[in-house]
PDB file of C-alpha atoms in Angstrom:
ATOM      1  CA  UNK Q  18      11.426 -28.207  12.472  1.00 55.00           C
ATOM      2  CA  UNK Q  19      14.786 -26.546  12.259  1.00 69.00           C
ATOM      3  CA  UNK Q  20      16.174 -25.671  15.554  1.00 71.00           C
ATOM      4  CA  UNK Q  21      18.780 -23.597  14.425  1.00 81.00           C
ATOM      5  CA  UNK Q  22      20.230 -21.474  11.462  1.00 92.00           C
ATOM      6  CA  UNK Q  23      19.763 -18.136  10.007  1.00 94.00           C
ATOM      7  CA  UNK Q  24      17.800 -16.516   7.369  1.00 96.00           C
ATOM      8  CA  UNK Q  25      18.243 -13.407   5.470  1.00 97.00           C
ATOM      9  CA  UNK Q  26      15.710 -11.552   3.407  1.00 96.00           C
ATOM     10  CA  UNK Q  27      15.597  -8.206   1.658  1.00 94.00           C
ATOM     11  CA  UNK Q  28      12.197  -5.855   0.625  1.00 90.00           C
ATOM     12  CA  UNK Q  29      11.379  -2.783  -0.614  1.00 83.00           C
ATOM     13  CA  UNK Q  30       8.759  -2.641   2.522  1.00 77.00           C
ATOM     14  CA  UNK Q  31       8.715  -5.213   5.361  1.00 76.00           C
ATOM     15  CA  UNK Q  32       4.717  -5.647   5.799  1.00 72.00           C
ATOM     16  CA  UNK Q  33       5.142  -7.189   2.616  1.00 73.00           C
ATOM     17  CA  UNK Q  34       6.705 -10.346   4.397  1.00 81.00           C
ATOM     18  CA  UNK Q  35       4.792 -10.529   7.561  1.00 82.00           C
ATOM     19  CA  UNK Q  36       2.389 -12.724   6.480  1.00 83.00           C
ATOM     20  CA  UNK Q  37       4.745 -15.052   4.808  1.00 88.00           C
ATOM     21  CA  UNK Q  38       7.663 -14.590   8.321  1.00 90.00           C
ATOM     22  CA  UNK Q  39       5.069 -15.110  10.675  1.00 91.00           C
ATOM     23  CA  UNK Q  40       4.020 -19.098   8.752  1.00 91.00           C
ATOM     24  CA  UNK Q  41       7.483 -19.678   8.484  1.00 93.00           C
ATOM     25  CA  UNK Q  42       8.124 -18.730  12.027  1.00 92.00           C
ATOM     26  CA  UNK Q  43       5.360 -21.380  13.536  1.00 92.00           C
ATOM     27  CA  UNK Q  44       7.049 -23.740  11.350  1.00 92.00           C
ATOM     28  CA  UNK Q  45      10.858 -23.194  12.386  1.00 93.00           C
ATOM     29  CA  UNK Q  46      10.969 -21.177  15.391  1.00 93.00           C
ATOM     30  CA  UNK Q  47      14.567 -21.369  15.711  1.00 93.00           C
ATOM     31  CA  UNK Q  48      15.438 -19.803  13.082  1.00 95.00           C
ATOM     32  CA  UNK Q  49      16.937 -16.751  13.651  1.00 95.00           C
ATOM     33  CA  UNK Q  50      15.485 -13.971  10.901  1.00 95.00           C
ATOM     34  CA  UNK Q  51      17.142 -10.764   9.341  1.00 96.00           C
ATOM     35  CA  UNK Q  52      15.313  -8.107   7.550  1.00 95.00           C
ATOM     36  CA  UNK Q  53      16.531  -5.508   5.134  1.00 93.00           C
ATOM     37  CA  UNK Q  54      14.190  -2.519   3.830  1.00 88.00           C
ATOM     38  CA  UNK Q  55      15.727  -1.947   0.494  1.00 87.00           C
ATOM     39  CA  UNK Q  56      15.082  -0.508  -2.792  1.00 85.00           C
ATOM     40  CA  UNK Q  57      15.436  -2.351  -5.752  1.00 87.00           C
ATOM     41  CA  UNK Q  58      18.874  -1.651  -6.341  1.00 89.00           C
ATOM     42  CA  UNK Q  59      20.473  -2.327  -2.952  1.00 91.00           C
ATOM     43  CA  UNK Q  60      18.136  -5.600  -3.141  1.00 92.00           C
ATOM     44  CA  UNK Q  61      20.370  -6.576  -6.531  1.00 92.00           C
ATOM     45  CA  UNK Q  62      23.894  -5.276  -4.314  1.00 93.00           C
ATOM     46  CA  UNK Q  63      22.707  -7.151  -1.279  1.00 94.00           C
ATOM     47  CA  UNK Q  64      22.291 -10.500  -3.150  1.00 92.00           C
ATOM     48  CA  UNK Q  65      25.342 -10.007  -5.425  1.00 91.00           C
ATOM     49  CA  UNK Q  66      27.605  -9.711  -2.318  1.00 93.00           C
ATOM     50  CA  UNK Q  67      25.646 -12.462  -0.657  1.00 93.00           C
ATOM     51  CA  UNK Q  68      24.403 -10.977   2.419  1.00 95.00           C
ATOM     52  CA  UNK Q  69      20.547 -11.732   1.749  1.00 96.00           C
ATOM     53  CA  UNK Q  70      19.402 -14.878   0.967  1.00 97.00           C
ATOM     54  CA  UNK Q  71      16.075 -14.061  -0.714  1.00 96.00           C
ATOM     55  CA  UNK Q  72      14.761 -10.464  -1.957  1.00 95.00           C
ATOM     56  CA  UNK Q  73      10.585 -10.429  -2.152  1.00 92.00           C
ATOM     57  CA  UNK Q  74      10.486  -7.694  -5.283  1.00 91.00           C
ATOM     58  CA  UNK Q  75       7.952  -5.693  -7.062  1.00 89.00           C
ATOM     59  CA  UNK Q  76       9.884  -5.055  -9.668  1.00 87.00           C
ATOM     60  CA  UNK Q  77      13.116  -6.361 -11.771  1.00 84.00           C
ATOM     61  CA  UNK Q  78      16.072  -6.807 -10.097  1.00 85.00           C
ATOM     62  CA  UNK Q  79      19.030  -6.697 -12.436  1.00 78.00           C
ATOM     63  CA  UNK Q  80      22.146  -9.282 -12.313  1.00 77.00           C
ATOM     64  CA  UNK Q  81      23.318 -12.581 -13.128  1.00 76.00           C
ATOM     65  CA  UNK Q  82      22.541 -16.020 -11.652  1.00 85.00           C
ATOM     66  CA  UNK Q  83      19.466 -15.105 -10.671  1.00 90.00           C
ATOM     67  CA  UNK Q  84      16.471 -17.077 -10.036  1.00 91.00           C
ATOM     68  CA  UNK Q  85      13.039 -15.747  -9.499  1.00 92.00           C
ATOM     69  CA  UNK Q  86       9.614 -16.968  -8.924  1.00 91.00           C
ATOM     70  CA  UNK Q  87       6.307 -15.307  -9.101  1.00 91.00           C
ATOM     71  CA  UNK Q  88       4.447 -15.528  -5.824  1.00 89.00           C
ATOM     72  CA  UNK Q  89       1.715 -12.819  -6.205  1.00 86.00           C
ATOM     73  CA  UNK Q  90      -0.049 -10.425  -8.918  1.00 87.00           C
ATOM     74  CA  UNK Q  91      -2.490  -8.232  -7.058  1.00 87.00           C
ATOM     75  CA  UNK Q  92      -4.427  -4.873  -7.889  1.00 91.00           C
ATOM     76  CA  UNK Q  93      -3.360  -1.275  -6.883  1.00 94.00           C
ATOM     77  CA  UNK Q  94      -5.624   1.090  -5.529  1.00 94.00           C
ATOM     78  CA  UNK Q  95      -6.043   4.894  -5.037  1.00 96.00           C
ATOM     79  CA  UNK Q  96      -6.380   6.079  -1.817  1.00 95.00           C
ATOM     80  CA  UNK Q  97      -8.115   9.387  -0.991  1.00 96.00           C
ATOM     81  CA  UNK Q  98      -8.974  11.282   2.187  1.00 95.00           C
ATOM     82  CA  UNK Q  99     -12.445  10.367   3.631  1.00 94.00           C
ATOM     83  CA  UNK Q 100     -13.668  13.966   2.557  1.00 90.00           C
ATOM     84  CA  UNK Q 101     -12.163  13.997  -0.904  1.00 95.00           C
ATOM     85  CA  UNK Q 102     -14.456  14.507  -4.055  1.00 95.00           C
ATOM     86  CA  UNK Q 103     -13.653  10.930  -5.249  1.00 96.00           C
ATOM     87  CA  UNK Q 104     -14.354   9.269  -1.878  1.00 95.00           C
ATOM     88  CA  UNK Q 105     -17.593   8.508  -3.000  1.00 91.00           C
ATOM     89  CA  UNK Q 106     -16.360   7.239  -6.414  1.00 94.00           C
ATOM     90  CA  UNK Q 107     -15.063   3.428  -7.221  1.00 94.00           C
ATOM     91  CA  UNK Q 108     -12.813   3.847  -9.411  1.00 94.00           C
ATOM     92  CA  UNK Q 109     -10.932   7.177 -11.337  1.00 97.00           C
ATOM     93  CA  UNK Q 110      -9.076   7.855 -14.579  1.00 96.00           C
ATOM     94  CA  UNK Q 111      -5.391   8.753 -14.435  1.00 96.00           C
ATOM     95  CA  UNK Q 112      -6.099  11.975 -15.977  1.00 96.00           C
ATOM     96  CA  UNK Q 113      -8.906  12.887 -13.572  1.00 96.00           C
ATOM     97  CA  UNK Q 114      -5.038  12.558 -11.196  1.00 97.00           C
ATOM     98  CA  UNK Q 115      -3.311  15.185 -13.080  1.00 95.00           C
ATOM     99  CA  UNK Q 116      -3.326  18.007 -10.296  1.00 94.00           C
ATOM    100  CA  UNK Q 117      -4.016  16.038  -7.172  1.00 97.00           C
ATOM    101  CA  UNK Q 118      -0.816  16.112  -5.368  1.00 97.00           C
ATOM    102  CA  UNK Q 119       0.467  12.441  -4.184  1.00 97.00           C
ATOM    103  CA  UNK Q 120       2.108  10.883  -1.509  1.00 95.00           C
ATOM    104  CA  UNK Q 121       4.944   8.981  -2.850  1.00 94.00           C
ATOM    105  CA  UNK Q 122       8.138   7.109  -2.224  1.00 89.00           C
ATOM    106  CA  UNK Q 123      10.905   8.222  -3.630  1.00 88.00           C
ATOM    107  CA  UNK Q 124      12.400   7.027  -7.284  1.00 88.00           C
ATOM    108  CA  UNK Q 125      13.766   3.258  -6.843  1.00 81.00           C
ATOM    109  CA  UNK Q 126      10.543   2.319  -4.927  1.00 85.00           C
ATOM    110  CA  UNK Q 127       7.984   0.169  -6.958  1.00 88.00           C
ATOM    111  CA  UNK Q 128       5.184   2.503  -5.904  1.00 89.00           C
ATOM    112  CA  UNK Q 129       6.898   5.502  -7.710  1.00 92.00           C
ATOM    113  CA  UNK Q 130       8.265   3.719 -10.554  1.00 91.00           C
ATOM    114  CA  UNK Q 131       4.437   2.542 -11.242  1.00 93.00           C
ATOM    115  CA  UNK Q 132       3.063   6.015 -10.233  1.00 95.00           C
ATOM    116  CA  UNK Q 133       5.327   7.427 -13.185  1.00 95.00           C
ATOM    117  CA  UNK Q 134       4.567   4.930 -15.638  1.00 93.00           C
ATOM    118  CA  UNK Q 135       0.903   5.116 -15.351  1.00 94.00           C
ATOM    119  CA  UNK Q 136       1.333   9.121 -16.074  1.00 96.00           C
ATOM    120  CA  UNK Q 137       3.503   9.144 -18.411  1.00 95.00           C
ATOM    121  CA  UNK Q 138       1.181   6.727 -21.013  1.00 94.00           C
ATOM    122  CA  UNK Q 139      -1.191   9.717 -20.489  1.00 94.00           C
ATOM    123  CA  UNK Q 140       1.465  12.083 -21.161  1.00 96.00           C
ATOM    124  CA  UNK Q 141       1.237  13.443 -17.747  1.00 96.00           C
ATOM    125  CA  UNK Q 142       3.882  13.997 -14.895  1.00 96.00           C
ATOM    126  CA  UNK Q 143       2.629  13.125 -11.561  1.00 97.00           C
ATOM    127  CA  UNK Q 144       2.462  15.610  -8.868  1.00 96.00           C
ATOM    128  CA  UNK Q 145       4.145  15.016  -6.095  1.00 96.00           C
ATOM    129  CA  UNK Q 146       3.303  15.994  -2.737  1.00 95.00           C
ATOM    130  CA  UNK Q 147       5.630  14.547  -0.005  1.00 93.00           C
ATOM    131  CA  UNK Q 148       8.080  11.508  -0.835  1.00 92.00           C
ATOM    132  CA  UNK Q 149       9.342   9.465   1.444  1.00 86.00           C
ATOM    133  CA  UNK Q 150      11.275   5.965   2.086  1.00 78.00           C
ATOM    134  CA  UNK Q 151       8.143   4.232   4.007  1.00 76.00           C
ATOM    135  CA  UNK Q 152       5.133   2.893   1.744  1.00 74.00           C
ATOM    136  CA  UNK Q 153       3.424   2.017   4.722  1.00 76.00           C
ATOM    137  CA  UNK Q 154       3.084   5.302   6.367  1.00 81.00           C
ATOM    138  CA  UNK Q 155       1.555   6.598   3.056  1.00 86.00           C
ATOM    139  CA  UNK Q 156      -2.129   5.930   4.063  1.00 87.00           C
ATOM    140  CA  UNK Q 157      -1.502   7.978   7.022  1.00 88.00           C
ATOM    141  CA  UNK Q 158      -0.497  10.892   5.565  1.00 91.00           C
ATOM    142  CA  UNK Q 159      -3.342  10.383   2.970  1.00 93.00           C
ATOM    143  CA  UNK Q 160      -5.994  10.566   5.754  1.00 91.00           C
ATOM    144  CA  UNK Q 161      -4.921  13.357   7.288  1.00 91.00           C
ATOM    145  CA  UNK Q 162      -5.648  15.289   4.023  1.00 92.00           C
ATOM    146  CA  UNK Q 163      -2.034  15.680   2.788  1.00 93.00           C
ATOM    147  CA  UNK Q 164      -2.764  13.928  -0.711  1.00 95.00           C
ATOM    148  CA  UNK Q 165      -3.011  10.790  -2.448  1.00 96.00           C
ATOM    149  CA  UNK Q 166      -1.232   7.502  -2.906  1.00 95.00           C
ATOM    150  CA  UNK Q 167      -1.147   4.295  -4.690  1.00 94.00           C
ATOM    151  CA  UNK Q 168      -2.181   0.979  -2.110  1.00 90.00           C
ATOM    152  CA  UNK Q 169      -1.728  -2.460  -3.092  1.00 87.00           C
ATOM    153  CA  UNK Q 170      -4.791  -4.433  -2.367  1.00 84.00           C
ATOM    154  CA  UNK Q 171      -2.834  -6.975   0.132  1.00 75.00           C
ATOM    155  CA  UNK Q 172      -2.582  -3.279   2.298  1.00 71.00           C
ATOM    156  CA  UNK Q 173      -6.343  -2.865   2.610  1.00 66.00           C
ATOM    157  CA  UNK Q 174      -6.805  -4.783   6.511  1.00 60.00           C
ATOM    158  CA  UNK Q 175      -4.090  -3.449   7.286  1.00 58.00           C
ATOM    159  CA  UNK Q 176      -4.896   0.724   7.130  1.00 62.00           C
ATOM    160  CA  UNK Q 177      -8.262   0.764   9.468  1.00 59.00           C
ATOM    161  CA  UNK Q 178      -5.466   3.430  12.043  1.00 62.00           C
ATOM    162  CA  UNK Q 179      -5.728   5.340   8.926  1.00 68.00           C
ATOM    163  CA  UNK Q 180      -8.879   5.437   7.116  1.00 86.00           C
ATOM    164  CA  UNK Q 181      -9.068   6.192   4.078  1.00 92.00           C
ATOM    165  CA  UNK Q 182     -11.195   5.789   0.611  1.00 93.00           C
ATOM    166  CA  UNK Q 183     -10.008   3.475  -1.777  1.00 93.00           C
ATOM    167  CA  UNK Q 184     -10.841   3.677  -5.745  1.00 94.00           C
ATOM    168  CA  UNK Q 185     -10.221   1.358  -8.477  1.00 95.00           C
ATOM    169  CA  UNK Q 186      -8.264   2.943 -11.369  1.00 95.00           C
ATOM    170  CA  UNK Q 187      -8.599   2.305 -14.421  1.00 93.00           C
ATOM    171  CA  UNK Q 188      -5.238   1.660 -15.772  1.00 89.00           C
ATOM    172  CA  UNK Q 189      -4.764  -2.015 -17.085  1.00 81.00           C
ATOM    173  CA  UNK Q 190      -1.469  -2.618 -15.692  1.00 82.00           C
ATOM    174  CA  UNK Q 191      -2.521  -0.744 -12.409  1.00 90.00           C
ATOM    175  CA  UNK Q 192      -1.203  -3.425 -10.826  1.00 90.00           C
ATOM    176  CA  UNK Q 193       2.138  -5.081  -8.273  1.00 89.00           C
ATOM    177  CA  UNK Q 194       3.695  -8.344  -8.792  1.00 88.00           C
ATOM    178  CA  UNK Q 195       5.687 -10.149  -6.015  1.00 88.00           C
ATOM    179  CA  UNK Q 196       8.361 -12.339  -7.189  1.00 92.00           C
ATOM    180  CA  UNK Q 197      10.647 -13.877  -4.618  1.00 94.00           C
ATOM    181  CA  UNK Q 198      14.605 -13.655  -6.157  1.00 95.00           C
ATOM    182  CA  UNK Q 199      17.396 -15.470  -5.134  1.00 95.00           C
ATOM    183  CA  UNK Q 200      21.122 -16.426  -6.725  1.00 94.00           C
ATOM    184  CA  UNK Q 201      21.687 -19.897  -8.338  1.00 90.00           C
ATOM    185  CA  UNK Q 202      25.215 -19.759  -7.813  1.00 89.00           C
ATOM    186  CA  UNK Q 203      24.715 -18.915  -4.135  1.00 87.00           C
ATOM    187  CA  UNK Q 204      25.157 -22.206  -1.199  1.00 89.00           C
ATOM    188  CA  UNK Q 205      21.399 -22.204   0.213  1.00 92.00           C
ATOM    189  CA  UNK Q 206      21.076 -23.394   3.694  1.00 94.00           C
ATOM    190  CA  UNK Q 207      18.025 -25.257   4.977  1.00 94.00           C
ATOM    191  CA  UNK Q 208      16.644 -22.410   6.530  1.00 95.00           C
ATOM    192  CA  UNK Q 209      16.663 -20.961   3.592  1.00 95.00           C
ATOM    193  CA  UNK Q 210      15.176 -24.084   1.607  1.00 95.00           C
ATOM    194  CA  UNK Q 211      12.489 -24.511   3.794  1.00 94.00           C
ATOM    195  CA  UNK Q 212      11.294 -20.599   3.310  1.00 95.00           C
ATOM    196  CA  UNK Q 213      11.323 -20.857  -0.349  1.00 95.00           C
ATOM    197  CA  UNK Q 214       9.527 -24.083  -0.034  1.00 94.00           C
ATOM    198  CA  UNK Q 215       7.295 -22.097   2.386  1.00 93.00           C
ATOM    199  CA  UNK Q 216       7.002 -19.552  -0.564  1.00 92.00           C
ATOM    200  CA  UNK Q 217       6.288 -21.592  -2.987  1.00 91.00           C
ATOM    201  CA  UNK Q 218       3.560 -23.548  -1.567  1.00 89.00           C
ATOM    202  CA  UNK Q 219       1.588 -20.169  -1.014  1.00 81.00           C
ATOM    203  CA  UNK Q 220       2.254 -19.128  -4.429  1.00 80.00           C
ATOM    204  CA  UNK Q 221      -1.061 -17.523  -6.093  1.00 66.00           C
ATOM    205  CA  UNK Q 222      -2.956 -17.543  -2.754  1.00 62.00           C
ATOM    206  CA  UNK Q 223      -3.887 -14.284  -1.393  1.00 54.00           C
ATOM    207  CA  UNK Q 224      -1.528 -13.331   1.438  1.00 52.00           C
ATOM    208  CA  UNK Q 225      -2.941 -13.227   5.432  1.00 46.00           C
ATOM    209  CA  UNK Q 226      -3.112  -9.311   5.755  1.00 42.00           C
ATOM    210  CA  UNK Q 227       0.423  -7.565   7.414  1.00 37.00           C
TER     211      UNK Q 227
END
């Protein structure tokens, strides 16, 4: 294993990489690790200037000399308060949506960009709630009864402090892709080799829960 080196990774939410950090972290424990919470854009500025190795995106990041590889497709679900009127339900229509108000990130975040394309095929505007930087406090906010908010299905074991119904909806492209991103004109250490290696070989397996 490596006993030294450094690795630098960029995402739009962290508890998308602990899964992933934690494996690569039994492997090469001396590897020292730096995480950046970015949105999509300041992943594509943080790899043009070189000061990430690797962003893990959920949606396009734009530039040249980039490489990417798919890692992960995975469903998104609604999540409702435990006393909602669709708690009971499995899954919901987007219009069924159109007045409940929704706890979102902000524009830039994969979770609103999603949330607003879903809508807007219905010819609908979302409404927003609360918006925020964090995707992961969403579900928290959601169970104490302050709206609504898209989860991706890796986020389900990873809620129970915040419990919540979740609901199918029906939306075919109601769903997240992961896609590790890196520059081919970029030197890549062997720290940061090894992780894409690490990457790679979990590609299309579901992801231990962050």
């Amino acid at each position: 294993s490596l006993d030294h080196g450094t690795l630098a990774l960029a995402s739009e939410t962290l508890l998308s990489l602990t899964g992933l950090l934690a494996e690569y972290r039994d492997r090469h424990p001396g590897v020292r690790v730096r995480l950046f919470q970015s949105t999509a854009e300041a992943m594509s500025r943080r790899l043009r200037s070189r000061e990430v190795d690797f962003c893990l995106a959920s949606q396009p990041l734009t530039g040249t000399s980039i490489g990417s590889a798919e890692l992960l497709r995975e469903d998104v679900l609604l999540a409702v308060p435990l006393g909602h009127p669709l708690a009971g339900r499995e899954h919901v229509g987007v219009r069924e949506l159109a007045d409940e108000p929704f706890i979102a990130t902000r524009p830039g975040h994969w979770q609103r960009a999603l949330l607003d394309r879903m809508f807007a095929a219905e010819g609908l505007v979302p409404t927003i709630g609360c918006e925020g930087d964090e995707p992961g406090a969403a579900p928290v906010l959601v169970s104490a009864g302050l709206g609504v908010c898209l989860v991706p299905a890796m986020s389900r074991g990873s809620i129970t402090n915040a419990p919540v119904a979740l609901l199918r909806l029906d939306a075919p492209y109601c769903h997240r892709t992961l896609t590790l991103v890196w520059r081919h004109d970029a030197y890549m250490s062997a720290a940061a080799r090894k992780f894409r290696s690490l990457a790679m070989e979990r590609k299309g397996r579901p992801w231990p829960e962050p």
